[in-house]
Structures are given as structure tokens and as C-alpha cells.
Coordinates of C-alpha atoms in Angstrom, one line a residue:
M1 CA -26.4 123.0 230.2
K2 CA -27.6 120.5 227.7
K3 CA -29.4 117.5 229.3
L4 CA -27.3 114.4 228.7
L5 CA -27.3 111.1 230.5
R6 CA -24.5 110.7 233.0
T7 CA -21.7 108.4 232.0
K8 CA -19.7 106.7 234.8
I9 CA -16.0 107.6 234.6
C10 CA -14.9 104.0 234.5
D11 CA -16.9 103.5 231.3
L12 CA -15.1 106.4 229.6
F13 CA -11.9 104.5 229.7
T14 CA -13.3 101.3 228.2
D15 CA -16.1 102.3 225.8
E16 CA -14.5 103.5 222.6
S17 CA -17.9 104.2 221.0
K18 CA -18.0 107.4 223.1
Y19 CA -14.8 108.8 221.7
N20 CA -15.2 112.2 220.0
K21 CA -18.8 112.4 221.2
E22 CA -20.4 114.7 223.8
V23 CA -20.7 113.2 227.2
N24 CA -21.8 114.2 230.7
V25 CA -19.9 113.3 233.8
K26 CA -20.5 114.1 237.4
G27 CA -18.2 113.7 240.4
W28 CA -15.9 115.3 243.0
V29 CA -12.9 117.4 242.2
R30 CA -9.6 115.9 243.3
T31 CA -7.4 118.7 242.0
K32 CA -7.5 121.8 239.8
R33 CA -4.5 123.4 238.2
G34 CA -4.0 125.8 235.4
S35 CA -2.2 128.4 233.4
K36 CA -3.1 131.6 231.7
N37 CA -5.5 130.2 229.1
V38 CA -6.4 126.7 230.4
A39 CA -7.3 124.8 233.5
F40 CA -7.1 121.0 234.2
I41 CA -9.5 119.4 236.7
A42 CA -9.1 115.9 238.0
L43 CA -12.5 114.5 238.5
N44 CA -13.5 111.2 240.2
D45 CA -17.0 109.6 240.8
G46 CA -15.9 106.6 242.8
S47 CA -16.4 104.1 239.9
T48 CA -12.6 103.7 239.3
I49 CA -9.3 104.5 240.9
N50 CA -8.6 106.6 237.8
N51 CA -9.5 110.3 237.5
I52 CA -10.8 111.7 234.3
Q53 CA -9.0 114.9 233.3
I54 CA -11.3 117.8 232.4
V55 CA -9.7 120.4 230.1
V56 CA -11.2 123.9 230.5
D57 CA -10.4 126.4 227.7
F58 CA -11.0 129.9 229.1
N59 CA -12.0 131.0 225.6
I60 CA -15.0 128.7 226.0
I61 CA -15.6 128.8 229.7
P62 CA -14.4 132.0 231.4
E63 CA -12.0 131.5 234.3
K64 CA -14.4 133.4 236.6
D65 CA -17.1 130.8 235.9
I66 CA -15.1 128.0 237.5
S67 CA -13.8 130.0 240.5
K68 CA -15.9 127.8 242.8
V69 CA -14.5 124.6 241.3
T70 CA -12.2 123.7 244.2
T71 CA -10.9 120.4 245.7
G72 CA -13.8 118.5 247.2
A73 CA -16.5 120.4 245.2
S74 CA -19.0 118.4 243.2
I75 CA -19.5 119.3 239.5
S76 CA -21.4 118.3 236.4
V77 CA -19.5 118.5 233.2
N78 CA -20.5 118.4 229.5
G79 CA -17.8 118.1 226.9
I80 CA -16.3 116.1 224.1
L81 CA -14.4 112.9 225.0
V82 CA -11.1 112.9 223.1
E83 CA -7.8 111.0 223.2
S84 CA -5.5 112.7 225.7
Q85 CA -2.6 114.8 224.6
G86 CA -0.7 113.8 227.8
S87 CA 0.9 110.5 228.7
K88 CA -0.7 110.0 232.1
Q89 CA -4.3 109.3 230.8
K90 CA -5.9 107.6 227.9
V91 CA -8.7 110.1 227.3
E92 CA -9.8 113.5 228.6
I93 CA -12.8 115.7 228.2
N94 CA -12.8 119.1 226.5
A95 CA -15.4 120.9 228.6
S96 CA -18.1 122.9 227.0
S97 CA -20.0 123.6 230.2
I98 CA -19.6 123.1 233.9
I99 CA -22.1 123.4 236.7
V100 CA -21.0 123.4 240.4
L101 CA -23.5 121.1 242.2
G102 CA -21.9 121.5 245.7
E103 CA -19.2 123.9 246.8
A104 CA -16.3 122.9 249.2
N105 CA -14.7 125.8 251.0
P106 CA -11.0 125.3 250.6
E107 CA -10.4 126.9 254.1
E108 CA -12.6 124.2 255.7
Y109 CA -12.3 121.1 253.5
P110 CA -10.1 118.6 255.4
L111 CA -8.9 116.6 252.4
Q112 CA -6.6 119.0 250.5
P113 CA -4.4 117.5 247.8
K114 CA -1.5 116.3 250.0
K115 CA -0.6 113.1 251.8
H116 CA -2.7 112.4 254.9
S117 CA -2.0 109.9 257.6
L118 CA -4.3 106.9 258.1
E119 CA -5.0 108.1 261.6
F120 CA -6.1 111.5 260.3
L121 CA -8.4 109.8 257.8
R122 CA -9.9 107.5 260.5
E123 CA -10.8 110.8 262.4
N124 CA -12.5 111.9 259.2
A125 CA -14.0 108.6 258.2
H126 CA -17.1 110.4 256.8
L127 CA -14.8 111.8 254.0
R128 CA -12.1 109.1 253.6
F129 CA -14.1 107.3 251.0
R130 CA -13.0 110.1 248.7
T131 CA -9.3 109.3 248.9
N132 CA -7.7 106.9 246.4
T133 CA -6.7 104.5 249.1
F134 CA -10.1 104.1 250.7
S135 CA -12.1 104.2 247.5
A136 CA -9.9 101.3 246.3
V137 CA -10.3 99.4 249.6
F138 CA -14.1 99.7 249.6
R139 CA -14.5 98.8 246.0
I140 CA -12.6 95.6 246.7
R141 CA -14.7 95.0 249.8
H142 CA -17.8 95.2 247.6
A143 CA -16.2 92.8 245.1
M144 CA -15.3 90.3 247.9
T145 CA -18.9 90.5 249.3
F146 CA -20.3 89.7 245.9
A147 CA -17.7 86.9 245.3
I148 CA -18.6 85.3 248.7
H149 CA -22.3 85.1 247.7
K150 CA -21.5 84.0 244.2
Y151 CA -19.2 81.2 245.4
F152 CA -21.8 79.7 247.8
N153 CA -24.7 80.2 245.4
D154 CA -22.9 78.5 242.5
K155 CA -22.1 75.6 244.9
G156 CA -25.7 75.1 245.9
Y157 CA -25.6 76.6 249.4
Y158 CA -28.5 78.5 251.0
N159 CA -27.9 81.8 252.7
I160 CA -29.4 81.9 256.2
H161 CA -30.0 85.1 258.2
T162 CA -29.1 84.2 261.7
P163 CA -30.1 86.4 264.7
I164 CA -28.1 89.4 265.8
I165 CA -29.7 89.3 269.2
T166 CA -29.1 86.1 271.0
A167 CA -29.4 84.5 274.5
S168 CA -26.5 82.1 273.9
D169 CA -22.7 82.6 273.9
A170 CA -21.5 80.5 270.9
E171 CA -17.8 80.9 271.8
G172 CA -18.1 80.6 275.5
A173 CA -15.9 83.6 276.0
G174 CA -18.4 85.8 277.8
E175 CA -17.2 88.9 276.0
M176 CA -20.7 90.0 274.8
F177 CA -22.6 93.3 274.5
R178 CA -25.7 93.2 276.5
V179 CA -29.0 94.2 274.9
T180 CA -31.6 95.6 277.2
T181 CA -34.5 98.1 277.5
L182 CA -34.3 98.1 281.3
D183 CA -34.0 101.5 283.0
L184 CA -30.4 101.5 284.0
K185 CA -31.1 104.1 286.8
N186 CA -33.9 101.9 288.3
L187 CA -33.0 98.2 287.6
P188 CA -35.5 95.6 288.8
L189 CA -33.8 93.2 291.2
Y190 CA -35.0 89.7 292.5
D191 CA -32.7 90.0 295.4
E192 CA -30.2 92.6 296.7
K193 CA -27.7 92.1 293.9
N194 CA -29.1 90.2 290.9
I195 CA -31.1 91.8 288.1
D196 CA -34.5 90.4 287.3
F197 CA -34.2 89.9 283.5
S198 CA -37.7 88.5 283.3
K199 CA -38.8 92.2 283.4
D200 CA -36.6 92.9 280.3
F201 CA -37.9 93.1 276.7
F202 CA -37.2 89.5 275.8
G203 CA -37.9 88.1 279.3
K204 CA -34.3 86.9 279.6
E205 CA -30.7 88.1 279.4
T206 CA -29.8 88.8 275.8
S207 CA -26.7 90.0 273.9
L208 CA -25.4 90.9 270.5
T209 CA -24.2 87.7 268.8
V210 CA -20.5 86.6 268.6
S211 CA -21.3 84.1 265.9
G212 CA -24.2 82.8 263.8
Q213 CA -22.7 79.3 263.8
L214 CA -25.1 77.5 266.2
E215 CA -28.2 78.7 264.4
A216 CA -26.6 77.9 261.0
E217 CA -26.0 74.4 262.2
L218 CA -29.7 74.0 262.7
A219 CA -30.4 75.0 259.1
A220 CA -27.6 72.7 257.8
L221 CA -29.3 69.7 259.5
A222 CA -32.2 70.2 257.1
L223 CA -30.8 72.0 254.0
T224 CA -27.4 70.3 254.0
Q225 CA -25.3 73.2 252.8
V226 CA -25.9 76.7 254.3
Y227 CA -23.9 79.8 255.1
T228 CA -24.5 83.0 257.1
F229 CA -22.7 86.3 256.4
G230 CA -23.4 89.0 258.9
P231 CA -22.2 91.3 261.6
T232 CA -20.8 89.9 264.9
F233 CA -19.8 91.6 268.1
R234 CA -17.1 91.1 270.7
A235 CA -16.8 93.2 273.8
E236 CA -13.1 92.6 274.0
N237 CA -11.1 95.6 275.4
S238 CA -8.4 95.3 272.8
N239 CA -6.8 98.2 270.8
T240 CA -4.6 96.1 268.5
T241 CA -4.4 96.4 264.7
R242 CA -6.3 93.1 264.4
H243 CA -9.3 93.5 266.6
L244 CA -12.7 95.2 266.2
A245 CA -15.7 95.3 268.5
E246 CA -18.0 94.9 265.4
F247 CA -16.9 92.8 262.5
W248 CA -18.4 90.6 259.8
M249 CA -18.2 86.8 259.6
I250 CA -18.8 84.3 256.8
E251 CA -19.8 81.0 258.4
P252 CA -20.7 78.0 256.2
E253 CA -22.1 74.8 257.8
I254 CA -22.2 71.5 255.9
A255 CA -24.0 68.3 256.8
F256 CA -22.4 65.0 256.0
A257 CA -19.0 66.6 255.9
D258 CA -16.0 65.6 258.1
I259 CA -12.9 67.6 259.0
N260 CA -11.1 66.7 255.8
D261 CA -14.1 67.9 253.7
N262 CA -14.1 71.0 255.8
M263 CA -10.4 71.8 255.0
D264 CA -10.9 71.1 251.3
I265 CA -13.9 73.5 251.2
A266 CA -12.2 76.2 253.1
E267 CA -9.0 76.1 251.0
D268 CA -11.1 76.1 247.8
F269 CA -13.1 79.0 249.1
L270 CA -10.1 81.2 250.0
K271 CA -8.4 80.5 246.6
Y272 CA -11.6 81.4 244.8
L273 CA -11.8 84.8 246.6
I274 CA -8.2 85.5 245.9
K275 CA -8.6 84.7 242.2
Y276 CA -11.7 86.8 242.0
A277 CA -9.9 89.8 243.4
L278 CA -7.0 89.3 240.9
D279 CA -9.4 88.9 238.0
N280 CA -11.8 91.7 238.9
C281 CA -9.9 94.3 241.0
N282 CA -6.7 94.8 239.0
D283 CA -6.6 98.6 238.9
D284 CA -7.3 98.9 242.6
L285 CA -4.8 96.2 243.5
Q286 CA -2.1 97.8 241.4
F287 CA -2.7 101.1 243.2
L288 CA -2.6 99.4 246.6
S289 CA 0.5 97.4 245.7
K290 CA 2.3 100.6 244.8
R291 CA 1.1 102.3 248.0
L292 CA 2.4 99.4 250.0
A293 CA 5.8 99.4 248.3
D294 CA 6.1 103.2 249.1
E295 CA 5.2 102.5 252.7
E296 CA 7.8 99.7 253.0
K297 CA 10.7 101.2 251.1
N298 CA 12.3 102.7 254.2
K299 CA 12.3 99.4 256.1
K300 CA 15.1 96.9 256.2
M301 CA 14.7 94.3 253.4
Q302 CA 14.0 91.5 255.8
D303 CA 11.2 93.5 257.5
R304 CA 9.4 94.5 254.3
A305 CA 6.0 93.1 253.5
P306 CA 6.0 91.1 250.2
E307 CA 4.7 92.8 247.0
L308 CA 0.9 92.6 247.2
I309 CA -0.1 91.1 243.9
G310 CA 2.8 88.6 244.0
K311 CA 1.7 87.5 247.5
L312 CA -1.9 86.9 246.3
K313 CA -0.7 84.9 243.4
S314 CA 1.7 82.9 245.5
V315 CA -1.1 81.9 248.0
Y316 CA -3.5 81.1 245.2
E317 CA -1.0 78.8 243.5
S318 CA 0.1 77.0 246.8
D319 CA -1.2 73.8 248.2
F320 CA -1.9 74.7 251.8
E321 CA 0.4 72.7 254.2
R322 CA -1.6 70.5 256.6
I323 CA -0.1 69.6 260.0
T324 CA -1.4 68.7 263.4
Y325 CA -1.2 70.9 266.5
T326 CA 1.3 68.4 267.9
Q327 CA 3.6 68.8 264.9
A328 CA 3.2 72.6 265.1
I329 CA 4.3 72.5 268.7
E330 CA 7.3 70.3 267.9
I331 CA 8.4 72.8 265.2
L332 CA 8.0 75.8 267.4
L333 CA 9.8 74.2 270.3
K334 CA 12.9 73.6 268.1
S335 CA 12.7 77.1 266.4
K336 CA 15.4 79.7 267.0
P337 CA 12.9 82.4 268.1
N338 CA 11.6 80.1 270.8
K339 CA 15.0 78.8 271.9
N340 CA 16.4 82.3 272.1
K341 CA 13.2 83.6 273.8
K342 CA 12.5 86.0 271.0
F343 CA 8.8 85.1 271.1
A344 CA 6.8 87.3 273.4
F345 CA 5.0 84.1 274.4
V346 CA 7.6 81.3 274.7
I347 CA 6.3 77.8 273.9
E348 CA 6.9 75.6 276.9
G349 CA 5.2 72.5 275.6
W350 CA 2.1 70.7 274.4
G351 CA -1.1 72.5 275.4
A352 CA 0.1 76.0 274.7
D353 CA -2.4 78.3 273.0
L354 CA -0.8 79.5 269.7
Q355 CA -0.4 83.2 269.4
S356 CA -0.2 85.3 266.2
E357 CA 3.6 85.3 266.4
H358 CA 3.7 81.5 266.4
E359 CA 1.2 81.3 263.6
R360 CA 3.2 83.7 261.4
Y361 CA 6.5 82.0 262.1
L362 CA 5.0 78.7 260.8
V363 CA 3.6 80.4 257.6
E364 CA 6.2 83.0 256.8
K365 CA 9.5 81.4 258.0
Y366 CA 9.1 77.7 258.2
F367 CA 6.7 76.5 255.5
K368 CA 6.5 79.8 253.5
K369 CA 2.9 79.2 252.5
P370 CA -0.5 78.9 254.1
V371 CA -0.8 76.3 256.9
I372 CA -3.8 74.4 258.2
I373 CA -3.4 73.1 261.8
T374 CA -5.7 70.4 263.0
D375 CA -6.3 68.3 266.2
Y376 CA -6.0 71.0 268.9
P377 CA -6.2 70.2 272.7
K378 CA -9.8 70.2 273.7
E379 CA -9.1 72.5 276.6
I380 CA -8.3 75.4 274.3
K381 CA -11.2 75.0 271.9
A382 CA -14.9 75.5 272.0
F383 CA -17.4 73.0 273.4
Y384 CA -19.1 72.1 270.1
M385 CA -16.0 70.6 268.4
K386 CA -15.9 66.9 267.6
Q387 CA -13.8 64.9 270.1
N388 CA -11.1 62.6 268.8
D389 CA -10.7 59.1 270.1
D390 CA -7.6 60.0 272.0
G391 CA -9.7 61.9 274.6
K392 CA -7.3 64.8 274.4
T393 CA -7.9 66.5 271.1
V394 CA -10.7 67.8 269.0
R395 CA -11.2 67.9 265.2
A396 CA -10.6 71.6 264.9
M397 CA -8.8 73.3 262.0
D398 CA -7.3 76.8 261.8
I399 CA -6.0 78.2 258.5
L400 CA -3.0 80.5 258.9
F401 CA -2.0 83.2 256.3
P402 CA 1.1 85.3 255.9
Q403 CA 0.9 88.8 257.6
I404 CA -2.4 87.7 259.2
G405 CA -2.0 84.6 261.2
E406 CA -5.3 82.8 261.7
I407 CA -7.8 83.8 259.0
V408 CA -10.2 80.8 259.3
G409 CA -11.2 78.8 262.3
G410 CA -13.5 75.7 262.1
S411 CA -14.1 72.2 263.1
Q412 CA -16.1 69.1 262.6
R413 CA -19.0 69.5 265.1
E414 CA -19.7 67.1 267.8
E415 CA -22.8 65.2 266.6
E416 CA -23.1 62.6 269.4
Y417 CA -25.6 63.6 272.0
D418 CA -23.9 62.0 275.1
K419 CA -20.5 63.5 274.3
L420 CA -21.9 67.0 273.6
N421 CA -24.1 66.9 276.7
S422 CA -21.2 65.8 278.8
I423 CA -18.9 68.7 277.7
I424 CA -21.7 71.2 278.2
K425 CA -22.1 70.1 281.8
E426 CA -18.3 70.1 282.3
Q427 CA -18.1 73.7 281.1
N428 CA -21.1 74.8 283.1
I429 CA -23.0 76.0 280.1
P430 CA -26.7 76.4 281.1
E431 CA -28.8 73.8 279.3
K432 CA -31.8 76.2 279.4
D433 CA -29.9 78.4 277.0
I434 CA -28.9 75.7 274.6
W435 CA -31.5 72.9 274.8
W436 CA -32.4 73.4 271.2
Y437 CA -28.8 72.9 270.0
L438 CA -28.6 69.6 272.0
Q439 CA -31.9 68.4 270.7
T440 CA -30.7 68.3 267.1
R441 CA -28.3 65.5 268.3
K442 CA -31.4 63.4 269.3
F443 CA -33.4 63.8 266.1
G444 CA -31.6 62.5 263.0
T445 CA -28.0 63.6 263.9
V446 CA -25.3 63.4 261.2
P447 CA -21.6 64.2 261.0
H448 CA -21.3 67.9 260.0
S449 CA -18.7 70.6 259.8
G450 CA -18.2 74.3 259.3
F451 CA -15.9 77.2 259.7
G452 CA -15.8 81.0 260.1
L453 CA -13.8 83.4 258.0
G454 CA -13.3 86.9 259.4
F455 CA -14.2 89.2 256.6
E456 CA -12.0 92.1 257.8
R457 CA -9.0 89.8 258.1
L458 CA -9.6 88.6 254.6
M459 CA -9.7 92.2 253.5
L460 CA -6.4 92.9 255.3
F461 CA -4.8 90.1 253.3
I462 CA -6.3 91.1 250.0
T463 CA -5.6 94.9 250.3
G464 CA -2.3 94.8 252.1
M465 CA -3.6 97.3 254.6
G466 CA -1.9 97.1 258.0
N467 CA -4.7 98.0 260.4
I468 CA -8.1 96.3 260.5
R469 CA -9.8 99.7 261.2
D470 CA -8.9 100.7 257.6
V471 CA -10.8 97.9 255.9
I472 CA -14.3 98.5 257.4
P473 CA -16.2 101.7 256.7
F474 CA -16.8 102.8 260.3
P475 CA -14.7 100.9 262.8
R476 CA -16.1 100.2 266.3
T477 CA -13.3 99.9 268.8
P478 CA -13.0 100.5 272.6
K479 CA -13.9 104.2 273.3
N480 CA -14.8 104.7 269.7
A481 CA -18.3 104.6 268.1
E482 CA -18.0 107.7 266.0
F483 CA -20.1 108.2 262.8

């Protein structure tokens, strides 16, 4: 085969200078069909949702020479790029030579050209990248990753790599994965029951982080605007469509910012990401929109998810509604689902912890646009949140999205040493584990704020996928650490 530089398939559809010239493409066969004198191969290299059609004339390439070109095989093709004779594609390649780089036995290859369930594809996560659905999802995931870094870079933020191994529980939930090198069959004890962690690798009890926030705050109190974007871990035994044991968080921290600044930044950030997806991921979003419509068509009209691209545009064009927790409770108490006890968690009164069903009611039924709720009861929020003067609430803010519920959680942080020290003692948080966090409130403290955006929840919203396990390459969930 003549040596040509490989052209990405996405470029074949946009670079008209390549028309009627010899090109080389490499990729994986999606389908092969044919007749007596000709075969048609759909080839994809992951650069686009669109396949390039390879036309094989048996007078040029004998049929026996492509007998090993089967679904899943990888091939290298030389040929002339021409305008397509068919209506389904813009261009195609008239092949002059084909080399099989890697065979795929059709008796063994799991992804034959037919519809596969998402559950089946999760079980074959090592191959699901090759499907249209998942190649689209993970191209968008890349685009969103890039957009996140671009947004903060363009705004003058500094990216901080916060530790994955930590000795502090930022959320106070206690649902953490322990990190140890101790021999589990011969644990050192300092009495009959308690493990002596001084003998462990770090000389103390350590876990995988649930948040990079506390460490990011330290950097913000010197660099003013920082963000961390990394993996976080939660040992929560939950098998819902919205929970993972390993997930990614974007956590900006901003000095000299109050709760109102925090809300403004978070709303601007989310709209930027949505607009970036609309502007840069059109082909993949169009495919996922059609896929979602096909999935929803057998549901009752009132139960169907909104059309994907229309939903994204609607949220981008909306001014997010801003209400207090107290206002939210008043709305929910008077709502029909609550009065008729249709909520799984009926709201009894002020102080209730809002569940996803309550959040979605406010967004999808009542306001019909994203909602930011502020001023939550201090008892249901984390220790580091700024206390309001009423002594009952904190300057927290949650952003609620349609189909998702909470997508962002944040707050103005408590910058007063005495108040923070008091709440730490109230909640029995060991000062030896968090002395450094307290100390920043003694040396040049300032008002500051931040929030966390769950990357996979953002991906659920952007792609319209229904299960969080389908927007991360290799999901980690209870009893599942495959691949």
C-alpha cells in the first residue's frame, strides 16, 4: 500500500481541498454490506459521530481480499475522496487498497450491528467507546473538560492540584474510603479494640478525599481566585442512577467574594459550559437528541423528557430564579404533591432536608427554569458555611437544574475564627485534623466563597443520558470495580 499520511475522518467532511485526491484513513469497521460487484464499509475513527463510507469495487479489490473486514476489525484504506452518490453522506472513498490491521472474529465480537442495552454496554465498558452513543458522550466529556479549564483560565483563576489522600473529612459525612498499608490480617492495636494508625504509612488515619475544597481555600487566601478539578470519592452504599463511588468535582474558591458574588459566578459558569457545548458539539448533541427522542416516544406526553437541544438553549437563555430555603419550603408545603402525599418524602415544615423530588418540582413544575436556593438551616449544612445573623441559617446556595435536581452546592465560607472554632467544637470535629484550616482565620482572614459542580451531573444534563454510570468511562459503584 502506498504510504500516505492518515487523515482524520472528521476532516474529510470539512476540508474540500481533499476532494478528488488520494487519502488514507484508518479506523474500525462499523458495518459491511455488499452486492455482487461492490461492497460498502462504514468506517469510524472516533473523531466524529459520522462514519465515512468506503466503496470497494471488486474489479479493483477482489472480494476475497476483504473477507476479514468484519464489524469491529481495524483497517487502513487508501482511495480517492469523492462526492457521494448516495443521500446519506456528503463524501465517500473509492478504495484502491485495504489492509486489515486487526481482525475481529464475528463469532466473538460483542458489538454486532444491532441495538444493545445500556446495561449490556456497561458490562462491556472496554468496548462501549466504539458505539455511537458512547463516542458522542465521551467527546462531549472532553469538550466540557476543556471548556472548564478555558473558562477559569480566561477569568484569571489558578488551577490547584489538591490531595487525593487526606486526613480530614471536608463534608463531615464519614463516608470515606480508608487508605492504608497495614497488614489487614495482623493489625497493630494500642488496646484490645483500636487500631494503632501511628504504625501506618502516614502515621495517622487517612482516606480518599471527598472534596478538594478545604485545601483550595488555603490557596485562595493567597492567590485570590483558584479552582481544583479532580477525582473525589464517597463510600456511600447507593445504587441509584445519580450516585457514584468515584466522581469528578470542579471546585472554585474566591477570596473577597460574598454569597451574591458566588451565585453570579456559578450561574455565569454554567451558562458558559452550556453555550460551549451548543457551539462546539453540535453533531454529537444532534445524535443524542434523536436518541433521547426515540427512547421517550413510548412514554406518556407528560412523562417525556424535553428535547435535548431545546432544553440546553432554554437554560442558557434563562435568568436563574433565586429564592431562600424558607420560600422554597412555603411553596412545597402548599404544593399538590405534598398535600396529596405524592412525594416520597412529605414536607412537614421548616428544617426538612430537600430531596431530589422536591428540587425537581421547584425547577420543572413551579418555576420552569433553574433555581438557586439560599439560606439553609445550619443543622443540615456543613460546618464551614458562613452563619447568618439570625443564628438559624447559613449562607449556603444550591443550584437546581431540570432532570437533575442539585447540580451545584456552595456557600460563603465562615471567615470569623471564633464562630468557626465554636461550630467545630459543637460538631466534635477533631481540631488536630483541621488546625491548619482554623489558622487561616487568624492570619489575614477575608470574606470568601466557593462552590462545587459535580462533573458527572453536568454531563447527565448536557447529554440527556439517564444514568450517571453512562457519562464516566469506567464507573465505580457498590460491588463494581471492573476494568
